[in-house]
Amino acid sequence: MQPLLIYNTLTRQKELFKPLHAPNVGMYVCGPTVYGDPHLGHARPAITFDIVFRYLQHIGYKVRYVRNITDVGHLENDADEGEDKISKKARLEQLEPMEVAQFYTNRYHKAMDMLGVLRPSIEPHATGHIIEQQQLVRQIIDNGFAYESNGSVYFDTEAYNKKHHYGILSGRNLEDMKDASRQLEGIGEKRNQADFALWKKAQPEHIMRWPSEWSDGFPGWHCECTAMGRKYLGDHFDIHGGGMDLVFPHHECEIAQAVASQGDQMVHYWMHNNMITINGKKMGKSLGNFITLEEFFTGKHEKLEKAFSPMTIRFFILSAHYRGTVDFSNEALTSSERGLERLMNGLRDIERITPAKQTDKETKTLVDSLRQKCYDAMNDDFATPLVIVNLFEGCTIINKLIDHKATIDEKDLNELKSTMTLFTNDILGLQDDHANGSDEREEAFGKVVDMVLDLRAKAKANKDWTTSDRIRDELAAAGFEIKDTKDGATWKLNK
């Protein structure tokens, strides 16, 4: 196994990854609330933990990856009051709540597939685990850390904080939160403002409800991940991930629920990706500044100068470290488009290289170190930007070989191909956008270009420079880059 460092949000430092039950790894990631089209903010955690999933499997672990679907209990403004987001959508559109949830789940899956995100091992729905959530609530009550109020059940943060520490993940202090809450007018059914709902009594107009010993109601938003994580990964598992915006309150509440119900921490490593921003502000539905993934793919949004492919979006996200912010701009996406094309051109060009008898010294040094440099970057908390930098070094080698400014033997050429393909396609999950169409059409397209270049070669052989130059210039005007080498002309299509 490769020695891997992971930044643990709980301890605020990088730690050597030591799975509890190696080679088995349990990983739980908070998935979407399915009441609207997926946007760029959804793409970042999905791609971040897709990289973790891919890499852990690559280095030899057997990963059970659980990513949930929230289809009940997530109220407006991430609060304990207000309307369920999916119920509200269903009411406004005169649909069944599960009709809304299924529609947007399908949209989410389609977008993730286009982004090259692998499906998780298990994808549980909150509505399919009501019993498990009720059992969790009962355990917390029995242990003295929750109370019933008018048919709803709330977590007692003050009782919990006397024996444990509420705020261990976010670094918040309960006394400070209580002081701040005194400025608010009333706290309704709660004993104090920091308490959070474990079960909510449904109001008459609330569509989604289930019977329980406390009332006809529905589970609080935070319950689902604790209950489903435990069901599929056990009382103790390795990784829990999600966006930085979930650290508080969602993941803080999850920790409290787990400790209150079973007496100790459930999760070993907490991982959080940072936000995607627009002009320095978080992109999200609640702020009304989000751009859906479909709008990126079609270019149909006022903030977009053109359409950007799914692989460009993936490259854009991977070009920054997952713990750093990424600020949206058309310039940044255009730069990502060029970076992706450089990698894809490298993978295409490497197939045109004819091995020599011997590798020159400089090329040998670069080829021999490239694979380990990529591993070193991945092993340092999944540093994908540095992996990309290393792969660009590989592209520089390839360009020199194409231009006959370097030589490489068959063994080293195979090593270069293997490293470039492994880290570009398999680990980073980047694929050639030009290969997304029909294989037959792509093959026919290539044959036509090759035929035109053959005509140009014949014109050059006949010293018909006018025709030769005209073919070259018209191909360039159509977006083709033509390179003349001693082995003939090569081409690539620029974006």
Short mmCIF file of C-alpha atoms in Angstrom, two decimals:
data_model
loop_
_atom_site.label_atom_id
_atom_site.label_comp_id
_atom_site.label_asym_id
_atom_site.label_seq_id
_atom_site.Cartn_x
_atom_site.Cartn_y
_atom_site.Cartn_z
CA MET A 1 0.00 0.00 0.00
CA GLN A 2 1.18 3.55 -0.76
CA PRO A 3 1.63 5.65 2.44
CA LEU A 4 -1.17 8.21 2.22
CA LEU A 5 -1.64 11.45 4.17
CA ILE A 6 -5.19 12.75 4.67
CA TYR A 7 -6.15 16.09 6.21
CA ASN A 8 -8.57 15.39 9.08
CA THR A 9 -10.91 18.31 9.72
CA LEU A 10 -11.47 17.00 13.25
CA THR A 11 -7.80 17.19 14.28
CA ARG A 12 -6.94 20.01 11.84
CA GLN A 13 -3.83 18.28 10.57
CA LYS A 14 -2.64 15.75 8.00
CA GLU A 15 -2.63 12.18 9.30
CA LEU A 16 -1.29 8.90 7.95
CA PHE A 17 -4.27 6.97 6.62
CA LYS A 18 -4.74 3.80 8.66
CA PRO A 19 -8.06 2.09 7.89
CA LEU A 20 -9.83 0.46 10.81
CA HIS A 21 -10.29 -2.83 8.95
CA ALA A 22 -7.70 -2.74 6.15
CA PRO A 23 -7.85 -3.55 3.31
CA ASN A 24 -11.55 -2.68 3.69
CA VAL A 25 -12.42 1.02 3.80
CA GLY A 26 -15.77 2.54 4.70
CA MET A 27 -16.50 5.99 3.22
CA TYR A 28 -19.69 8.03 3.59
CA VAL A 29 -20.28 11.26 1.65
CA CYS A 30 -23.25 13.59 1.96
CA GLY A 31 -25.09 13.60 -1.35
CA PRO A 32 -27.61 16.06 -2.79
CA THR A 33 -30.99 17.23 -1.58
CA VAL A 34 -32.99 16.46 -4.72
CA TYR A 35 -35.34 19.38 -5.26
CA GLY A 36 -33.61 21.19 -8.15
CA ASP A 37 -31.17 20.81 -11.00
CA PRO A 38 -27.56 20.01 -10.02
CA HIS A 39 -25.21 22.99 -10.17
CA LEU A 40 -21.46 23.57 -10.03
CA GLY A 41 -21.56 23.45 -6.23
CA HIS A 42 -22.81 19.86 -6.44
CA ALA A 43 -20.03 18.92 -8.83
CA ARG A 44 -17.15 19.74 -6.49
CA PRO A 45 -17.85 17.25 -3.64
CA ALA A 46 -18.89 14.61 -6.16
CA ILE A 47 -15.61 14.96 -8.09
CA THR A 48 -13.50 15.38 -4.93
CA PHE A 49 -14.66 12.13 -3.38
CA ASP A 50 -14.71 10.38 -6.74
CA ILE A 51 -10.94 11.01 -6.74
CA VAL A 52 -10.65 9.59 -3.20
CA PHE A 53 -12.73 6.55 -4.23
CA ARG A 54 -10.68 5.95 -7.40
CA TYR A 55 -7.32 6.36 -5.71
CA LEU A 56 -8.02 4.23 -2.64
CA GLN A 57 -9.14 1.41 -4.93
CA HIS A 58 -6.10 1.88 -7.14
CA ILE A 59 -3.62 1.53 -4.26
CA GLY A 60 -5.26 -1.70 -3.15
CA TYR A 61 -8.12 -0.95 -0.77
CA LYS A 62 -11.59 -2.43 -1.06
CA VAL A 63 -13.85 0.59 -0.64
CA ARG A 64 -17.51 0.60 0.32
CA TYR A 65 -18.58 4.07 -0.77
CA VAL A 66 -21.96 5.27 0.53
CA ARG A 67 -23.43 8.52 -0.82
CA ASN A 68 -26.93 9.40 0.34
CA ILE A 69 -29.88 11.04 -1.34
CA THR A 70 -31.73 13.53 0.90
CA ASP A 71 -35.41 13.34 -0.03
CA VAL A 72 -37.03 14.40 3.27
CA GLY A 73 -36.30 16.48 6.36
CA HIS A 74 -34.15 19.23 4.86
CA LEU A 75 -36.12 22.34 5.77
CA GLU A 76 -35.77 25.81 4.30
CA ASN A 77 -32.63 27.75 5.25
CA ASP A 78 -31.12 24.64 6.88
CA ALA A 79 -33.26 25.34 9.96
CA ASP A 80 -35.65 23.40 12.21
CA GLU A 81 -38.60 25.48 11.12
CA GLY A 82 -40.21 26.16 7.77
CA GLU A 83 -41.25 23.91 4.93
CA ASP A 84 -39.50 20.79 3.68
CA LYS A 85 -37.69 21.75 0.47
CA ILE A 86 -39.03 18.80 -1.51
CA SER A 87 -42.57 19.15 -0.12
CA LYS A 88 -42.55 22.82 -1.11
CA LYS A 89 -41.47 21.96 -4.66
CA ALA A 90 -44.16 19.27 -4.86
CA ARG A 91 -46.85 21.66 -3.60
CA LEU A 92 -45.89 24.42 -6.04
CA GLU A 93 -45.76 22.05 -9.02
CA GLN A 94 -48.75 19.91 -7.92
CA LEU A 95 -46.72 16.71 -7.89
CA GLU A 96 -46.10 13.89 -5.46
CA PRO A 97 -42.96 14.56 -3.36
CA MET A 98 -41.37 11.32 -4.57
CA GLU A 99 -42.09 12.38 -8.14
CA VAL A 100 -40.01 15.51 -7.52
CA ALA A 101 -37.28 13.53 -5.76
CA GLN A 102 -37.05 10.92 -8.52
CA PHE A 103 -36.99 13.52 -11.30
CA TYR A 104 -34.09 15.44 -9.79
CA THR A 105 -32.27 12.27 -8.70
CA ASN A 106 -32.29 11.21 -12.36
CA ARG A 107 -31.01 14.65 -13.38
CA TYR A 108 -28.24 14.44 -10.80
CA HIS A 109 -27.17 10.99 -11.98
CA LYS A 110 -27.10 12.11 -15.61
CA ALA A 111 -24.92 15.12 -14.79
CA MET A 112 -22.54 13.08 -12.63
CA ASP A 113 -22.19 10.47 -15.39
CA MET A 114 -21.24 13.21 -17.84
CA LEU A 115 -18.63 14.49 -15.37
CA GLY A 116 -17.11 11.02 -15.16
CA VAL A 117 -18.12 10.51 -11.51
CA LEU A 118 -18.31 6.82 -10.63
CA ARG A 119 -21.49 5.59 -8.98
CA PRO A 120 -21.12 4.83 -5.25
CA SER A 121 -21.31 1.31 -3.84
CA ILE A 122 -24.59 2.14 -2.07
CA GLU A 123 -26.89 5.13 -2.56
CA PRO A 124 -29.48 5.09 0.25
CA HIS A 125 -32.46 7.45 0.43
CA ALA A 126 -33.52 9.14 3.66
CA THR A 127 -37.15 8.13 3.06
CA GLY A 128 -36.11 4.48 2.87
CA HIS A 129 -34.58 4.57 6.36
CA ILE A 130 -37.23 6.13 8.59
CA ILE A 131 -37.18 3.17 11.01
CA GLU A 132 -33.40 3.41 11.46
CA GLN A 133 -33.71 7.13 12.16
CA GLN A 134 -36.47 6.55 14.71
CA GLN A 135 -34.27 3.94 16.42
CA LEU A 136 -31.43 6.48 16.58
CA VAL A 137 -33.73 9.06 18.19
CA ARG A 138 -34.93 6.53 20.77
CA GLN A 139 -31.33 5.64 21.70
CA ILE A 140 -30.46 9.32 22.22
CA ILE A 141 -33.54 9.86 24.40
CA ASP A 142 -32.79 6.75 26.46
CA ASN A 143 -29.23 8.01 27.07
CA GLY A 144 -30.53 11.33 28.39
CA PHE A 145 -29.48 13.61 25.53
CA ALA A 146 -32.85 14.44 23.96
CA TYR A 147 -36.31 15.56 25.04
CA GLU A 148 -39.82 15.57 23.61
CA SER A 149 -41.71 18.83 23.14
CA ASN A 150 -45.24 18.97 21.70
CA GLY A 151 -44.69 15.83 19.62
CA SER A 152 -41.26 16.88 18.35
CA VAL A 153 -37.93 15.61 19.71
CA TYR A 154 -34.90 17.85 20.15
CA PHE A 155 -31.26 17.12 20.92
CA ASP A 156 -30.28 18.56 24.31
CA THR A 157 -26.97 20.28 23.54
CA GLU A 158 -26.52 21.53 27.13
CA ALA A 159 -26.88 18.04 28.64
CA TYR A 160 -24.54 16.65 25.98
CA ASN A 161 -21.95 19.39 26.50
CA LYS A 162 -21.68 18.59 30.22
CA LYS A 163 -20.24 15.14 29.39
CA HIS A 164 -18.80 15.72 25.92
CA HIS A 165 -17.89 18.69 23.75
CA TYR A 166 -20.46 20.14 21.38
CA GLY A 167 -18.46 22.06 18.79
CA ILE A 168 -15.47 19.73 18.49
CA LEU A 169 -15.51 19.74 14.66
CA SER A 170 -16.29 23.40 13.97
CA GLY A 171 -14.38 24.84 16.91
CA ARG A 172 -17.48 26.57 18.26
CA ASN A 173 -18.23 27.01 21.94
CA LEU A 174 -21.72 26.21 23.22
CA GLU A 175 -21.68 29.03 25.77
CA ASP A 176 -20.96 31.54 23.01
CA MET A 177 -23.81 30.11 20.95
CA LYS A 178 -26.16 30.34 23.95
CA ASP A 179 -25.13 33.96 24.59
CA ALA A 180 -25.84 34.84 20.98
CA SER A 181 -29.20 33.06 21.10
CA ARG A 182 -30.37 35.23 24.03
CA GLN A 183 -30.63 38.13 21.61
CA LEU A 184 -33.34 36.26 19.71
CA GLU A 185 -37.00 36.58 20.62
CA GLY A 186 -38.10 33.22 21.98
CA ILE A 187 -36.95 29.74 21.14
CA GLY A 188 -40.29 28.04 20.57
CA GLU A 189 -40.37 24.38 21.57
CA LYS A 190 -36.62 24.20 22.26
CA ARG A 191 -34.93 24.56 25.63
CA ASN A 192 -32.21 26.64 24.00
CA GLN A 193 -31.47 27.90 20.51
CA ALA A 194 -28.53 25.53 19.94
CA ASP A 195 -30.75 22.44 20.29
CA PHE A 196 -31.65 20.78 16.99
CA ALA A 197 -34.54 18.63 15.79
CA LEU A 198 -34.29 14.86 15.78
CA TRP A 199 -37.97 14.37 14.95
CA LYS A 200 -40.49 16.98 13.88
CA LYS A 201 -44.23 16.78 14.35
CA ALA A 202 -45.85 17.37 10.97
CA GLN A 203 -48.21 20.29 10.62
CA PRO A 204 -51.56 19.56 8.89
CA GLU A 205 -50.33 20.92 5.56
CA HIS A 206 -47.12 18.86 5.62
CA ILE A 207 -47.29 16.17 2.91
CA MET A 208 -44.45 13.87 3.96
CA ARG A 209 -45.11 12.20 7.34
CA TRP A 210 -44.66 8.89 9.10
CA PRO A 211 -46.14 7.48 12.33
CA SER A 212 -43.90 7.35 15.41
CA GLU A 213 -44.22 7.03 19.18
CA TRP A 214 -43.95 10.82 19.44
CA SER A 215 -46.21 12.00 16.61
CA ASP A 216 -46.96 11.70 12.93
CA GLY A 217 -43.96 13.51 11.58
CA PHE A 218 -40.60 13.26 9.88
CA PRO A 219 -36.93 12.97 10.90
CA GLY A 220 -34.63 15.95 11.36
CA TRP A 221 -32.15 16.54 8.55
CA HIS A 222 -29.09 15.51 10.58
CA CYS A 223 -30.42 12.07 11.54
CA GLU A 224 -30.27 10.44 8.13
CA CYS A 225 -26.50 10.36 7.67
CA THR A 226 -25.80 9.06 11.18
CA ALA A 227 -28.43 6.33 10.82
CA MET A 228 -27.51 5.27 7.29
CA GLY A 229 -23.76 5.51 7.85
CA ARG A 230 -24.09 3.17 10.82
CA LYS A 231 -26.36 0.77 8.95
CA TYR A 232 -24.06 0.28 5.97
CA LEU A 233 -20.61 0.94 7.44
CA GLY A 234 -20.97 -0.03 11.11
CA ASP A 235 -20.54 1.82 14.40
CA HIS A 236 -17.02 2.89 13.41
CA PHE A 237 -15.87 3.67 9.89
CA ASP A 238 -13.01 5.46 8.18
CA ILE A 239 -14.04 8.52 6.16
CA HIS A 240 -16.97 10.91 6.26
CA GLY A 241 -16.91 13.63 3.62
CA GLY A 242 -18.82 16.57 2.23
CA GLY A 243 -18.60 20.26 1.51
CA MET A 244 -17.09 22.74 3.97
CA ASP A 245 -20.54 24.30 4.40
CA LEU A 246 -21.65 21.09 6.14
CA VAL A 247 -19.12 21.32 8.99
CA PHE A 248 -21.69 23.30 10.98
CA PRO A 249 -24.39 22.50 11.73
CA HIS A 250 -24.80 19.23 9.84
CA HIS A 251 -21.61 17.33 10.61
CA GLU A 252 -21.28 18.83 14.08
CA CYS A 253 -24.75 17.48 14.84
CA GLU A 254 -23.85 14.11 13.33
CA ILE A 255 -20.92 13.78 15.72
CA ALA A 256 -23.12 14.68 18.67
CA GLN A 257 -25.80 12.18 17.62
CA ALA A 258 -23.28 9.37 17.21
CA VAL A 259 -21.58 9.97 20.56
CA ALA A 260 -24.92 10.47 22.34
CA SER A 261 -26.30 7.20 20.97
CA GLN A 262 -23.29 4.86 21.13
CA GLY A 263 -20.89 6.57 23.52
CA ASP A 264 -17.96 7.28 21.18
CA GLN A 265 -16.97 8.72 17.82
CA MET A 266 -18.28 6.93 14.77
CA VAL A 267 -15.94 8.48 12.15
CA HIS A 268 -12.13 8.36 12.09
CA TYR A 269 -11.34 10.92 9.34
CA TRP A 270 -13.54 13.90 8.50
CA MET A 271 -12.81 15.34 5.04
CA HIS A 272 -14.27 18.53 3.57
CA ASN A 273 -13.87 20.15 0.18
CA ASN A 274 -13.96 23.92 0.01
CA MET A 275 -16.47 26.03 -1.86
CA ILE A 276 -16.84 27.20 -5.42
CA THR A 277 -17.40 30.95 -5.39
CA ILE A 278 -18.60 33.68 -7.73
CA ASN A 279 -16.95 37.03 -7.01
CA GLY A 280 -15.84 35.65 -3.69
CA LYS A 281 -19.31 34.49 -2.58
CA LYS A 282 -20.38 30.86 -2.17
CA MET A 283 -22.27 29.47 -5.13
CA GLY A 284 -25.55 27.88 -4.05
CA LYS A 285 -29.32 27.80 -4.43
CA SER A 286 -29.90 29.66 -1.16
CA LEU A 287 -27.97 32.68 -2.50
CA GLY A 288 -29.54 32.56 -5.96
CA ASN A 289 -26.18 32.87 -7.73
CA PHE A 290 -25.73 29.31 -8.92
CA ILE A 291 -25.27 28.11 -12.49
CA THR A 292 -26.64 24.66 -13.24
CA LEU A 293 -24.42 22.06 -14.85
CA GLU A 294 -26.76 21.88 -17.84
CA GLU A 295 -26.27 25.62 -18.33
CA PHE A 296 -22.50 25.11 -18.31
CA PHE A 297 -22.79 22.31 -20.85
CA THR A 298 -25.05 24.37 -23.16
CA GLY A 299 -23.68 27.86 -22.48
CA LYS A 300 -27.20 29.15 -21.83
CA HIS A 301 -26.60 31.49 -18.88
CA GLU A 302 -25.96 35.22 -18.79
CA LYS A 303 -22.67 34.77 -16.90
CA LEU A 304 -21.28 32.34 -19.48
CA GLU A 305 -19.50 33.46 -22.64
CA LYS A 306 -19.82 30.00 -24.20
CA ALA A 307 -20.54 26.35 -23.41
CA PHE A 308 -18.00 24.29 -21.49
CA SER A 309 -17.75 20.52 -21.72
CA PRO A 310 -18.19 18.22 -18.70
CA MET A 311 -14.50 17.28 -18.83
CA THR A 312 -13.53 20.96 -18.81
CA ILE A 313 -15.60 21.39 -15.64
CA ARG A 314 -13.88 18.35 -14.11
CA PHE A 315 -10.44 19.70 -15.02
CA PHE A 316 -11.39 23.12 -13.60
CA ILE A 317 -12.29 21.55 -10.24
CA LEU A 318 -9.20 19.31 -10.13
CA SER A 319 -6.86 22.18 -11.01
CA ALA A 320 -7.26 23.47 -7.44
CA HIS A 321 -6.63 21.49 -4.27
CA TYR A 322 -9.91 20.21 -2.83
CA ARG A 323 -9.37 22.21 0.40
CA GLY A 324 -8.84 25.48 -1.49
CA THR A 325 -11.55 27.76 -2.84
CA VAL A 326 -12.22 27.91 -6.57
CA ASP A 327 -13.57 31.18 -7.97
CA PHE A 328 -15.66 30.92 -11.11
CA SER A 329 -14.80 33.00 -14.17
CA ASN A 330 -14.99 32.48 -17.90
CA GLU A 331 -11.23 33.06 -18.05
CA ALA A 332 -10.56 30.28 -15.52
CA LEU A 333 -12.77 27.85 -17.43
CA THR A 334 -11.17 28.77 -20.75
CA SER A 335 -7.75 28.14 -19.19
CA SER A 336 -9.02 24.76 -17.95
CA GLU A 337 -10.26 23.99 -21.46
CA ARG A 338 -6.76 24.63 -22.82
CA GLY A 339 -5.15 22.58 -20.05
CA LEU A 340 -7.45 19.63 -20.72
CA GLU A 341 -6.73 19.83 -24.44
CA ARG A 342 -2.99 19.82 -23.74
CA LEU A 343 -3.33 16.55 -21.80
CA MET A 344 -5.57 14.96 -24.42
CA ASN A 345 -3.22 16.02 -27.22
CA GLY A 346 -0.37 14.42 -25.29
CA LEU A 347 -2.25 11.12 -25.03
CA ARG A 348 -3.13 11.23 -28.73
CA ASP A 349 0.39 12.20 -29.82
CA ILE A 350 2.09 9.50 -27.78
CA GLU A 351 0.48 6.92 -30.04
CA ARG A 352 2.36 8.41 -33.02
CA ILE A 353 5.82 8.07 -31.49
CA THR A 354 8.11 5.50 -33.05
CA PRO A 355 10.55 4.09 -30.46
CA ALA A 356 14.29 4.45 -31.05
CA LYS A 357 17.06 2.11 -30.04
CA GLN A 358 18.02 4.22 -27.04
CA THR A 359 16.51 6.83 -24.69
CA ASP A 360 18.46 10.05 -24.33
CA LYS A 361 19.66 10.95 -20.83
CA GLU A 362 17.25 13.85 -20.15
CA THR A 363 14.20 11.92 -21.32
CA LYS A 364 15.28 8.88 -19.31
CA THR A 365 15.48 10.95 -16.12
CA LEU A 366 12.04 12.46 -16.65
CA VAL A 367 10.34 9.17 -17.56
CA ASP A 368 11.91 7.31 -14.63
CA SER A 369 10.67 9.91 -12.11
CA LEU A 370 7.26 10.80 -13.54
CA ARG A 371 5.19 7.97 -12.05
CA GLN A 372 6.56 8.42 -8.52
CA LYS A 373 6.13 12.20 -8.67
CA CYS A 374 2.45 11.66 -9.48
CA TYR A 375 2.10 9.15 -6.63
CA ASP A 376 3.84 11.54 -4.24
CA ALA A 377 1.35 14.27 -5.12
CA MET A 378 -1.67 11.98 -4.64
CA ASN A 379 -0.27 10.65 -1.38
CA ASP A 380 0.01 14.19 -0.01
CA ASP A 381 -3.73 14.66 0.66
CA PHE A 382 -4.80 14.11 -2.97
CA ALA A 383 -2.88 17.07 -4.46
CA THR A 384 -4.47 16.89 -7.93
CA PRO A 385 -3.06 20.28 -9.11
CA LEU A 386 0.47 18.93 -8.65
CA VAL A 387 -0.47 15.72 -10.48
CA ILE A 388 -1.59 17.88 -13.42
CA VAL A 389 1.69 19.81 -13.35
CA ASN A 390 3.59 16.53 -13.49
CA LEU A 391 1.44 15.28 -16.36
CA PHE A 392 2.19 18.52 -18.24
CA GLU A 393 5.88 17.62 -17.86
CA GLY A 394 4.99 14.35 -19.55
CA CYS A 395 3.35 16.32 -22.37
CA THR A 396 6.55 18.34 -22.80
CA ILE A 397 8.49 15.09 -23.23
CA ILE A 398 5.95 13.87 -25.78
CA ASN A 399 6.19 17.11 -27.80
CA LYS A 400 9.98 16.83 -27.91
CA LEU A 401 9.71 13.22 -29.10
CA ILE A 402 7.18 14.18 -31.78
CA ASP A 403 9.49 16.96 -32.97
CA HIS A 404 12.49 14.57 -32.93
CA LYS A 405 14.26 16.68 -30.31
CA ALA A 406 14.56 13.62 -28.04
CA THR A 407 14.69 9.84 -28.35
CA ILE A 408 13.05 7.04 -26.40
CA ASP A 409 13.30 3.26 -26.55
CA GLU A 410 10.31 0.90 -26.51
CA LYS A 411 10.49 0.08 -22.79
CA ASP A 412 10.56 3.72 -21.72
CA LEU A 413 7.88 4.64 -24.25
CA ASN A 414 5.57 2.01 -22.75
CA GLU A 415 6.31 3.33 -19.25
CA LEU A 416 5.50 6.89 -20.36
CA LYS A 417 2.24 5.75 -22.00
CA SER A 418 1.27 3.74 -18.92
CA THR A 419 1.93 6.60 -16.48
CA MET A 420 0.14 9.23 -18.56
CA THR A 421 -2.90 7.02 -19.13
CA LEU A 422 -3.09 5.82 -15.52
CA PHE A 423 -3.07 9.25 -13.90
CA THR A 424 -5.00 11.13 -16.58
CA ASN A 425 -7.77 8.65 -17.36
CA ASP A 426 -8.00 6.23 -14.44
CA ILE A 427 -7.14 8.32 -11.37
CA LEU A 428 -8.09 11.88 -12.39
CA GLY A 429 -10.95 10.49 -14.47
CA LEU A 430 -10.29 12.86 -17.39
CA GLN A 431 -11.38 11.64 -20.80
CA ASP A 432 -11.07 12.97 -24.34
CA ASP A 433 -14.07 15.17 -25.17
CA HIS A 434 -13.45 14.46 -28.87
CA ALA A 435 -14.07 10.76 -28.16
CA ASN A 436 -17.57 11.33 -26.74
CA GLY A 437 -19.25 10.94 -30.12
CA SER A 438 -19.79 7.87 -32.23
CA ASP A 439 -16.68 5.77 -32.80
CA GLU A 440 -17.66 5.35 -36.43
CA ARG A 441 -18.01 9.10 -36.95
CA GLU A 442 -14.67 9.75 -35.23
CA GLU A 443 -12.97 7.16 -37.43
CA ALA A 444 -14.54 8.62 -40.58
CA PHE A 445 -13.51 12.12 -39.52
CA GLY A 446 -9.90 11.02 -39.09
CA LYS A 447 -9.84 9.27 -42.44
CA VAL A 448 -11.02 12.44 -44.22
CA VAL A 449 -8.29 14.54 -42.61
CA ASP A 450 -5.66 11.93 -43.39
CA MET A 451 -6.86 11.85 -47.02
CA VAL A 452 -6.51 15.64 -47.29
CA LEU A 453 -2.99 15.43 -45.83
CA ASP A 454 -2.13 12.71 -48.37
CA LEU A 455 -3.21 15.09 -51.15
CA ARG A 456 -0.99 17.77 -49.63
CA ALA A 457 1.94 15.32 -49.44
CA LYS A 458 1.51 14.49 -53.13
CA ALA A 459 1.40 18.21 -53.97
CA LYS A 460 4.64 18.75 -52.06
CA ALA A 461 6.25 15.76 -53.82
CA ASN A 462 5.28 17.34 -57.15
CA LYS A 463 6.67 20.70 -55.90
CA ASP A 464 3.17 22.19 -56.19
CA TRP A 465 3.80 24.58 -53.30
CA THR A 466 0.72 26.67 -54.03
CA THR A 467 -1.64 23.72 -53.51
CA SER A 468 0.34 22.45 -50.54
CA ASP A 469 0.24 25.81 -48.78
CA ARG A 470 -3.42 26.31 -49.59
CA ILE A 471 -4.38 22.96 -47.99
CA ARG A 472 -2.30 23.77 -44.91
CA ASP A 473 -3.80 27.28 -44.57
CA GLU A 474 -7.40 26.13 -45.03
CA LEU A 475 -6.95 23.34 -42.51
CA ALA A 476 -5.53 25.91 -40.07
CA ALA A 477 -8.49 28.22 -40.69
CA ALA A 478 -10.81 25.28 -39.90
CA GLY A 479 -9.08 24.78 -36.55
CA PHE A 480 -6.47 22.15 -37.36
CA GLU A 481 -2.86 22.42 -36.28
CA ILE A 482 -0.55 20.76 -38.79
CA LYS A 483 3.02 19.76 -37.97
CA ASP A 484 5.48 18.64 -40.63
CA THR A 485 8.00 16.05 -39.37
CA LYS A 486 10.55 13.89 -41.13
CA ASP A 487 8.07 10.98 -40.81
CA GLY A 488 5.24 12.97 -42.41
CA ALA A 489 2.60 15.45 -41.28
CA THR A 490 0.67 15.11 -38.00
CA TRP A 491 -2.50 16.94 -37.08
CA LYS A 492 -4.71 17.82 -34.15
CA LEU A 493 -7.95 19.73 -33.84
CA ASN A 494 -7.74 22.83 -31.66
CA LYS A 495 -10.75 24.14 -29.78
#
